[in-house]
Backbone as a printed PyTorch tensor [residue, N CA C, xyz], in Angstrom:
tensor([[[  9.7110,   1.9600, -19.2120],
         [ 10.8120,   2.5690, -19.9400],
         [ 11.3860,   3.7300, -19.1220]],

        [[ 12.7050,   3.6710, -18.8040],
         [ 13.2170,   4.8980, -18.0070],
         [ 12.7190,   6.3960, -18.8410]],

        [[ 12.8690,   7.2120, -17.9550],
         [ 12.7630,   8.6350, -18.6620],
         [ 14.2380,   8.9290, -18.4180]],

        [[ 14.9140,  10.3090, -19.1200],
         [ 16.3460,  10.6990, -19.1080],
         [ 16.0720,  12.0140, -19.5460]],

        [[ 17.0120,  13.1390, -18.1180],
         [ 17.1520,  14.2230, -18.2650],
         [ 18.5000,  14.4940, -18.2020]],

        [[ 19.7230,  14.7600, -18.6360],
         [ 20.8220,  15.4640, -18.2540],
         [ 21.7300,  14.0620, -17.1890]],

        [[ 22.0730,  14.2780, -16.1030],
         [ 22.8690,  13.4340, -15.6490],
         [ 21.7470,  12.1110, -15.2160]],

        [[ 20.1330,  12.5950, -14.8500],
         [ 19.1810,  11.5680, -14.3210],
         [ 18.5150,  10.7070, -15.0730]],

        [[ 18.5200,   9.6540, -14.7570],
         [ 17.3580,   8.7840, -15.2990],
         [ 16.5080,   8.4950, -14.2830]],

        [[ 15.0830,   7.8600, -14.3440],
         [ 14.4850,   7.8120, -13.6970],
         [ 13.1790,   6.4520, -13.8840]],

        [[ 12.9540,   5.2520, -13.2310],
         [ 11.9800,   4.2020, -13.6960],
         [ 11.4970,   3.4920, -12.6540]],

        [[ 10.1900,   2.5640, -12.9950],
         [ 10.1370,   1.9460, -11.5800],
         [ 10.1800,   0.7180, -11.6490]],

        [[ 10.7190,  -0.1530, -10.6130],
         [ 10.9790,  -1.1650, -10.5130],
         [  9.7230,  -2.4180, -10.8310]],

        [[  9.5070,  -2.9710, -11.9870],
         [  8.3560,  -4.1850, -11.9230],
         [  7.7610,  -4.6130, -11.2240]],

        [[  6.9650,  -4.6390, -10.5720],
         [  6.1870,  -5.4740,  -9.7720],
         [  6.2260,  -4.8600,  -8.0300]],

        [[  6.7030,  -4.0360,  -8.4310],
         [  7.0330,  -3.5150,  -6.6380],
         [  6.7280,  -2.4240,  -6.7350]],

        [[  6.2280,  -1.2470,  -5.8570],
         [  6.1130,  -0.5230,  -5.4630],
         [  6.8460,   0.9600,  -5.2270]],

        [[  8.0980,   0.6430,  -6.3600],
         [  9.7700,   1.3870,  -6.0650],
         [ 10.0210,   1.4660,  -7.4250]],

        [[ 10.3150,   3.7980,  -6.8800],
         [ 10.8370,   4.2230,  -8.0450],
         [ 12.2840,   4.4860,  -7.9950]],

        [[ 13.0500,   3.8240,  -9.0980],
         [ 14.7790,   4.3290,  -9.0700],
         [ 15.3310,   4.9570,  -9.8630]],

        [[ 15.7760,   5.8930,  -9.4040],
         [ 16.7750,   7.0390, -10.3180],
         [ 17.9310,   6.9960, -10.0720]],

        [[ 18.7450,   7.1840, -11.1970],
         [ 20.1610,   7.1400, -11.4220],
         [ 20.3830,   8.2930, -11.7690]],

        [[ 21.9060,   7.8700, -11.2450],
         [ 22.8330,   9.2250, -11.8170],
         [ 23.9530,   9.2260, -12.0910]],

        [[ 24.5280,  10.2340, -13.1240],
         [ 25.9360,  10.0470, -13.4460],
         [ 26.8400,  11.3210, -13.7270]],

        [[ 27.8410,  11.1750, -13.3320],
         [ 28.1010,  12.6210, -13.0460],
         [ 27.8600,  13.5490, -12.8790]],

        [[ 27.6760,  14.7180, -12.9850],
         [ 27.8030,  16.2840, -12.1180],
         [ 26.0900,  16.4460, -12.7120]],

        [[ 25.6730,  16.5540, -11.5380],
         [ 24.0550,  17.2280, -11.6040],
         [ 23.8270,  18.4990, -11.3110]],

        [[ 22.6150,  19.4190, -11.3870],
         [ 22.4120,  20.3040, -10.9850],
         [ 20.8950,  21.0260, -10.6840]],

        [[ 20.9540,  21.9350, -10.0080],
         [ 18.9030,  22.4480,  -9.4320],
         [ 18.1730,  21.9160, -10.4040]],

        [[ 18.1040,  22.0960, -11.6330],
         [ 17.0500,  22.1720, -12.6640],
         [ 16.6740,  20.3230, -12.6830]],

        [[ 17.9110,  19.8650, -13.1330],
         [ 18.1690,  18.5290, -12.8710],
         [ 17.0370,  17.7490, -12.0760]],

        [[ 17.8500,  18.2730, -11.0530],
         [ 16.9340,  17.4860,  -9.4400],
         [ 15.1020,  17.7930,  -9.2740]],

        [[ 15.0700,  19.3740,  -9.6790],
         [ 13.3870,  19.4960, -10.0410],
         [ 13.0050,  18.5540, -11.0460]],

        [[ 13.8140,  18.2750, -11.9450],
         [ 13.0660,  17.5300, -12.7270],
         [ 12.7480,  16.2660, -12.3330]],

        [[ 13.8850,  15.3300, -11.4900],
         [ 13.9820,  14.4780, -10.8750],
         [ 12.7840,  14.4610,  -9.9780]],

        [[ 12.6620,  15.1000,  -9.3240],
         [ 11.3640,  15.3790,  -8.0440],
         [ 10.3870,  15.0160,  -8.8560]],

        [[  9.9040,  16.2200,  -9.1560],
         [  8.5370,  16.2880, -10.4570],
         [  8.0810,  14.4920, -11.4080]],

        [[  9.3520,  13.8450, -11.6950],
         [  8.7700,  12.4310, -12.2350],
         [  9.0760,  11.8360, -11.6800]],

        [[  9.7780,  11.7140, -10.3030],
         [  9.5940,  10.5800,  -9.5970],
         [  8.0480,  10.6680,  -8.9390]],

        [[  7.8090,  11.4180,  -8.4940],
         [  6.4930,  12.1500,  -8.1870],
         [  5.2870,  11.4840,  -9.0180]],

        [[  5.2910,  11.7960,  -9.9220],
         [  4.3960,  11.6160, -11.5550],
         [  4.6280,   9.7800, -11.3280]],

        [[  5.4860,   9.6060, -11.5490],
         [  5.5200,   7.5740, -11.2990],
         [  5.1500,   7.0800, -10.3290]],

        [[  5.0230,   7.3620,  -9.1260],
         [  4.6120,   7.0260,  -7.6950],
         [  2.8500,   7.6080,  -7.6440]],

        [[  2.7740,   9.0510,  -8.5160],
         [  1.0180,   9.3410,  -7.7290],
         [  0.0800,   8.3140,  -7.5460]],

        [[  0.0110,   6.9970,  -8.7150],
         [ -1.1680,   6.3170,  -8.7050],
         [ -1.2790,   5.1400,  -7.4850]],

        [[  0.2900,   4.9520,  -6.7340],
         [ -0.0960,   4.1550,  -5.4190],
         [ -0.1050,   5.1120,  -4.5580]],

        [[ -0.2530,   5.9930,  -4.3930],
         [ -0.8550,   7.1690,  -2.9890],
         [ -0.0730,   7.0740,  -2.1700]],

        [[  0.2860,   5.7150,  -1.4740],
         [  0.6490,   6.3560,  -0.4860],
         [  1.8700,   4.7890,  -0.3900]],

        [[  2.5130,   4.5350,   0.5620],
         [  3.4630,   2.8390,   0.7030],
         [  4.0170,   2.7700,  -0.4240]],

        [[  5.0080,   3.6780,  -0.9840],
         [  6.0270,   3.5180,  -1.7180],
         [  7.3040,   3.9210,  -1.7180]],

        [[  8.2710,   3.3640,  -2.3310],
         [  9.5910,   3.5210,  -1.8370],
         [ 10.4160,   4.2240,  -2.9740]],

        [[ 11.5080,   4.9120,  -2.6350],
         [ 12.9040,   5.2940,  -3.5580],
         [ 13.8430,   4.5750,  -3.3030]],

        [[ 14.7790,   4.3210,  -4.1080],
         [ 15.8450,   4.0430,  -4.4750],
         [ 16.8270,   5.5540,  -5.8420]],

        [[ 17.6820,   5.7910,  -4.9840],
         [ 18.4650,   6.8960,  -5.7030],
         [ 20.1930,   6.1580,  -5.2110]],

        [[ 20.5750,   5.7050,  -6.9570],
         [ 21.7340,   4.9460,  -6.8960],
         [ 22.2680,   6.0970,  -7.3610]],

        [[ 23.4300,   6.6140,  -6.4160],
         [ 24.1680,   8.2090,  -6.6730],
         [ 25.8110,   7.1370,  -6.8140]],

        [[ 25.1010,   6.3480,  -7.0130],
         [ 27.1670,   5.1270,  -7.0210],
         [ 28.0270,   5.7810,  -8.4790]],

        [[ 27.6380,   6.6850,  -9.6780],
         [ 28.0770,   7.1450, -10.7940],
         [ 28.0530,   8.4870, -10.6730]],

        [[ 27.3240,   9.3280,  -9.2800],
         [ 27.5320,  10.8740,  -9.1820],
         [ 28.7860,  11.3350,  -8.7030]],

        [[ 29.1130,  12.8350,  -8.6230],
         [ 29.4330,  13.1840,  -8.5070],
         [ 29.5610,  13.9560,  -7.0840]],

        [[ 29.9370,  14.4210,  -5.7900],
         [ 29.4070,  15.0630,  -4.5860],
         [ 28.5720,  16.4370,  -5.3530]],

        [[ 27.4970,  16.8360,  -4.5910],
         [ 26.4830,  18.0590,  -4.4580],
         [ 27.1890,  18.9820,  -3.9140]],

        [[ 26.5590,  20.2730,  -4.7530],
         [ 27.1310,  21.2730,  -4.0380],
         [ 25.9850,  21.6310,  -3.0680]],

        [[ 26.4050,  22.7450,  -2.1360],
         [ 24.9310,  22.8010,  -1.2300],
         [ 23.8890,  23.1740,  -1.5060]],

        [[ 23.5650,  24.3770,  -3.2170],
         [ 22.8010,  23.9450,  -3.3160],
         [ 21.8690,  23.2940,  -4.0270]],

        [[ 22.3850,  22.5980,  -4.6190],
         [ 22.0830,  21.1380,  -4.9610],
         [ 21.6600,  20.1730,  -3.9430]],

        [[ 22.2110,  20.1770,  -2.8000],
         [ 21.9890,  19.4590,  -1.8040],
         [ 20.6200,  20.3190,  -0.5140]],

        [[ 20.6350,  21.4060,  -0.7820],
         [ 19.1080,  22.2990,  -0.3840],
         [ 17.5760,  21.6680,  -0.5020]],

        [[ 18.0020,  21.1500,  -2.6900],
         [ 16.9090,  21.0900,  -3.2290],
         [ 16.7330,  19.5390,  -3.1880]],

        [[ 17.7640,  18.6780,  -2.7610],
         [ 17.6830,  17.3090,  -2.1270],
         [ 16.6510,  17.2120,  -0.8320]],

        [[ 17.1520,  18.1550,  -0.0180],
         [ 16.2230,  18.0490,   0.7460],
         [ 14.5240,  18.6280,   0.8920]],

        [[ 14.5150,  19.3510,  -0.2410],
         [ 13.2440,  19.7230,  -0.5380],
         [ 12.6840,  18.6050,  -1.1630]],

        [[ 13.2190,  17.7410,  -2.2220],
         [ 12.8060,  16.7930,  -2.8930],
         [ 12.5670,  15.3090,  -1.3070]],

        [[ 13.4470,  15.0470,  -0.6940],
         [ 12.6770,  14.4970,   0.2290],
         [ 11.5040,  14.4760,   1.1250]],

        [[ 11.2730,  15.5440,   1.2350],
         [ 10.2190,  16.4370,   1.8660],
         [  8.9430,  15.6100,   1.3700]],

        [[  9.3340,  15.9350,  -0.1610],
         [  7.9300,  16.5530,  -1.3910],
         [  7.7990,  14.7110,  -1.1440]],

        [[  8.3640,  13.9190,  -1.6840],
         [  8.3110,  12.4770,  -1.5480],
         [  7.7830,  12.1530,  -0.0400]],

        [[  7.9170,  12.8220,   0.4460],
         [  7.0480,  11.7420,   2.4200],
         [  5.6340,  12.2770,   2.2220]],

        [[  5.9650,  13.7710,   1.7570],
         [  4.5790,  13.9930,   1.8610],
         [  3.4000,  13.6400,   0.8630]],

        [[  4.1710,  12.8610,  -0.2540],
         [  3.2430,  12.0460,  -1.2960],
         [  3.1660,  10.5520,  -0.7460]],

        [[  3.5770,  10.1390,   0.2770],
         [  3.3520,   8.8790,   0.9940],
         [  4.3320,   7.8090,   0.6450]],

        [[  5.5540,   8.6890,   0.0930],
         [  6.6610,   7.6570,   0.2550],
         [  7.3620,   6.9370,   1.5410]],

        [[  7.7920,   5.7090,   2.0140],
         [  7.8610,   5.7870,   3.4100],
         [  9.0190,   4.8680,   3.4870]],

        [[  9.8500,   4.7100,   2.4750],
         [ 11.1070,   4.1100,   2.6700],
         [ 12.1560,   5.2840,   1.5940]],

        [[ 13.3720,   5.0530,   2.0260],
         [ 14.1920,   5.6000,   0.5850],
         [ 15.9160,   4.6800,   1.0400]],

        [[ 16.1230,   4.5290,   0.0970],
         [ 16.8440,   3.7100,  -0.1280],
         [ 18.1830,   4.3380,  -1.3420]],

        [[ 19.6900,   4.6390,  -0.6050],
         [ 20.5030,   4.9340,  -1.2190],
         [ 21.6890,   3.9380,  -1.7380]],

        [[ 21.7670,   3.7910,  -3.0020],
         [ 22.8720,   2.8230,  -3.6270],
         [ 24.1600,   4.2090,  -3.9560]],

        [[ 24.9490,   3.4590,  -2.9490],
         [ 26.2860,   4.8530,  -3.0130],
         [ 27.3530,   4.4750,  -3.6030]],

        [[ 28.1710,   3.0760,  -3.9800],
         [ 28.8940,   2.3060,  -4.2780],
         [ 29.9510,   2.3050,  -2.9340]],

        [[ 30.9470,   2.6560,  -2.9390],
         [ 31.5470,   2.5600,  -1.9230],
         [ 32.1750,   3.7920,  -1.1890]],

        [[ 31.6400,   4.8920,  -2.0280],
         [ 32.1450,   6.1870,  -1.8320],
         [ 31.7270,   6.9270,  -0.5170]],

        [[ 32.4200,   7.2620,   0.2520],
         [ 31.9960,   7.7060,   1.8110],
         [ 31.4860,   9.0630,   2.2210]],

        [[ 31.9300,  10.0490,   0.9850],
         [ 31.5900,  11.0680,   0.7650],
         [ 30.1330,  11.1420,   0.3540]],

        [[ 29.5720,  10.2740,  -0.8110],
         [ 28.0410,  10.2880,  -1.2960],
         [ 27.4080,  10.0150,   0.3560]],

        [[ 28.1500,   8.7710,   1.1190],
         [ 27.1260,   8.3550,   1.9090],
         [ 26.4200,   9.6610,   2.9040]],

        [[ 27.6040,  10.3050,   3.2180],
         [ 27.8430,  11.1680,   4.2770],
         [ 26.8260,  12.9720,   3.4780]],

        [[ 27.0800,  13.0000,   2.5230],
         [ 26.2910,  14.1850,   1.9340],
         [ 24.8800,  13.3300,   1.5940]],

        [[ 24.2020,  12.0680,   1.5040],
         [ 22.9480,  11.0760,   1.4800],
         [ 22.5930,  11.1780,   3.3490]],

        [[ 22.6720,  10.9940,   3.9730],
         [ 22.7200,  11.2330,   5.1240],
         [ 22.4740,  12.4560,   5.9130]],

        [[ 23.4040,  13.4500,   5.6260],
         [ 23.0760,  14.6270,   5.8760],
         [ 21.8740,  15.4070,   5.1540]],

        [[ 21.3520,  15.0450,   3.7990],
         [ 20.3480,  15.6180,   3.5890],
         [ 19.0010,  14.7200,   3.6250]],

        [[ 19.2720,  13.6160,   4.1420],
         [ 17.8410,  13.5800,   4.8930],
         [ 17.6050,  14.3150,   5.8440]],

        [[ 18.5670,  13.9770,   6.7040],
         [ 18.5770,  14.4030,   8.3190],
         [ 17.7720,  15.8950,   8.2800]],

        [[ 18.4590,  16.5220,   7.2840],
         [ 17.5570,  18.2590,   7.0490],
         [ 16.8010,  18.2290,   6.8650]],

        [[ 16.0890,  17.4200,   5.8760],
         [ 14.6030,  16.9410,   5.5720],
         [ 13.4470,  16.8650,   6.6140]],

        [[ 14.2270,  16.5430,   8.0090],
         [ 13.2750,  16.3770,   9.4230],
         [ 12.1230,  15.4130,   9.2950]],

        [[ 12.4730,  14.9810,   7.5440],
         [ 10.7250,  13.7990,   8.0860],
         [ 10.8650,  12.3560,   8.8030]],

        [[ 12.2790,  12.5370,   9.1670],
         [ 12.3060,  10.9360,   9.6670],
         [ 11.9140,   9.8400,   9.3490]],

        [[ 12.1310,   9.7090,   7.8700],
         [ 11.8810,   9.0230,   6.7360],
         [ 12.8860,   7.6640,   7.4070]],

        [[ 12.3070,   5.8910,   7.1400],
         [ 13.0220,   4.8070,   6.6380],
         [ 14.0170,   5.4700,   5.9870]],

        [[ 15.3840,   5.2140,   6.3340],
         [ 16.5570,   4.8490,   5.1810],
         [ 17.5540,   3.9420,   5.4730]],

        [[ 18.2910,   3.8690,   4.3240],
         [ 19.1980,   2.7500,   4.0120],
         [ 20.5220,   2.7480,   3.1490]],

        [[ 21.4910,   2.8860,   3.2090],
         [ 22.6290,   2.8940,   2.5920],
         [ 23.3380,   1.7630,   2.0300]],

        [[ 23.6610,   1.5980,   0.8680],
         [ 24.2120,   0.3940,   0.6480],
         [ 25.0350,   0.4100,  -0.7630]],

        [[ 25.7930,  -0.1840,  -1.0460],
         [ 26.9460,  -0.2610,  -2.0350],
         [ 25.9060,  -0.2120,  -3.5070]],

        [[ 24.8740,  -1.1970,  -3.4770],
         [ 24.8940,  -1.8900,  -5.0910],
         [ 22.6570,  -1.5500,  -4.6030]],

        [[ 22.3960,  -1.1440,  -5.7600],
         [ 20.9450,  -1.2080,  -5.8440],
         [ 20.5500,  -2.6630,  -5.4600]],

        [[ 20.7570,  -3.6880,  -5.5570],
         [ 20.5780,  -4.6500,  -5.2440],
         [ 20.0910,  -5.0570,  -3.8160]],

        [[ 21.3750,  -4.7420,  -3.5790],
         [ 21.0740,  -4.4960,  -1.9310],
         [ 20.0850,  -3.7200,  -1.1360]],

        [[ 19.7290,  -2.5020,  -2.1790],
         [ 18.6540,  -0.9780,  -1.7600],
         [ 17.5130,  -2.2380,  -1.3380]],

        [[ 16.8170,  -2.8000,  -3.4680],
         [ 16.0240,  -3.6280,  -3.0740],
         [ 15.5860,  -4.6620,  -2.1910]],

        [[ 17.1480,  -5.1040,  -1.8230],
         [ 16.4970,  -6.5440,  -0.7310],
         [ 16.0190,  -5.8810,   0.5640]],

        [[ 16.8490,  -5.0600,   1.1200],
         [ 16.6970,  -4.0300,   1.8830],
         [ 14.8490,  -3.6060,   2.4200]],

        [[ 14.8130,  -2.8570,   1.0230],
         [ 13.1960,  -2.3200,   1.3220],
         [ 12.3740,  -3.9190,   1.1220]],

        [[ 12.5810,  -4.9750,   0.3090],
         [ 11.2070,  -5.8920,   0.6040],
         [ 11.4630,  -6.7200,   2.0970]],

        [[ 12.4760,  -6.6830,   2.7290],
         [ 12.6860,  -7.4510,   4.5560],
         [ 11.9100,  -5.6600,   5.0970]],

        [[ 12.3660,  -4.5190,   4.8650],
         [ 12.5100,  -3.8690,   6.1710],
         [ 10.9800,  -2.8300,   5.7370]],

        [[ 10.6210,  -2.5750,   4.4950],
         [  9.7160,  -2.1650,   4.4500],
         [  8.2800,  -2.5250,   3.4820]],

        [[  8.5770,  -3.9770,   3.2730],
         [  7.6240,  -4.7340,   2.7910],
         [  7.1200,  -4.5500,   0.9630]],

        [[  8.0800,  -3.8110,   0.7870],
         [  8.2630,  -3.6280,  -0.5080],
         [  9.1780,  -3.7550,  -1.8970]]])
């Protein structure tokens, strides 16, 4: 059953290894901690070889810092043994480009992936990261 805070939802995908959070319009810090904190909480019991998916295709652009605590939240995810992440942007060039830039800050040199439709996130991570 998804959980729902404010603009996030948050659930994991059946049978796989992958947690996905959504979003829809204008988010903010508190938001995204919360986001961190249960994606976190849904992933602890496989330790380590698991993946995100964050479909931002219904957000809004981040402000920076909003986009700070993005990259803190990537961080916190590699270092719980996440090892793919996977962005559903729809077609918007702006999400891709602010998805992009806050990995890159992140420095963990995390798997990623950009792509229009969650769909795609998923096929994505079970060819490229076995999940």
């Amino acid at each position: 059953m998804a959980k729902k805070n404010g603009a996030q939802t948050v659930e994991t995908i059946p049978g796989r290894k992958i947690v996905l959070s959504a979003g829809k319009g204008k988010t903010n810090v508190d938001e995204i901690k919360w986001l961190t904190n249960t994606v976190l909480a849904e992933a602890a019991s496989w330790k380590s070889g698991w993946a995100y998916i964050a479909d931002c295709s219904g957000m809004d652009p981040v402000t920076p810092a909003e986009g700070g605590e993005l990259v803190t939240m990537t961080q916190k995810f590699v270092a719980a043994g996440c090892k793919a992440i996977g962005f559903a942007e729809g077609y918007s060039v702006m999400l891709k480009v602010q998805a992009k830039k806050n990995t890159e800050r992140s420095n963990t040199g995390i798997l990623e992936g950009h792509f229009a439709t969650v769909q795609e996130a998923l096929d994505w991570l079970q060819k490229e990261a076995k999940l």
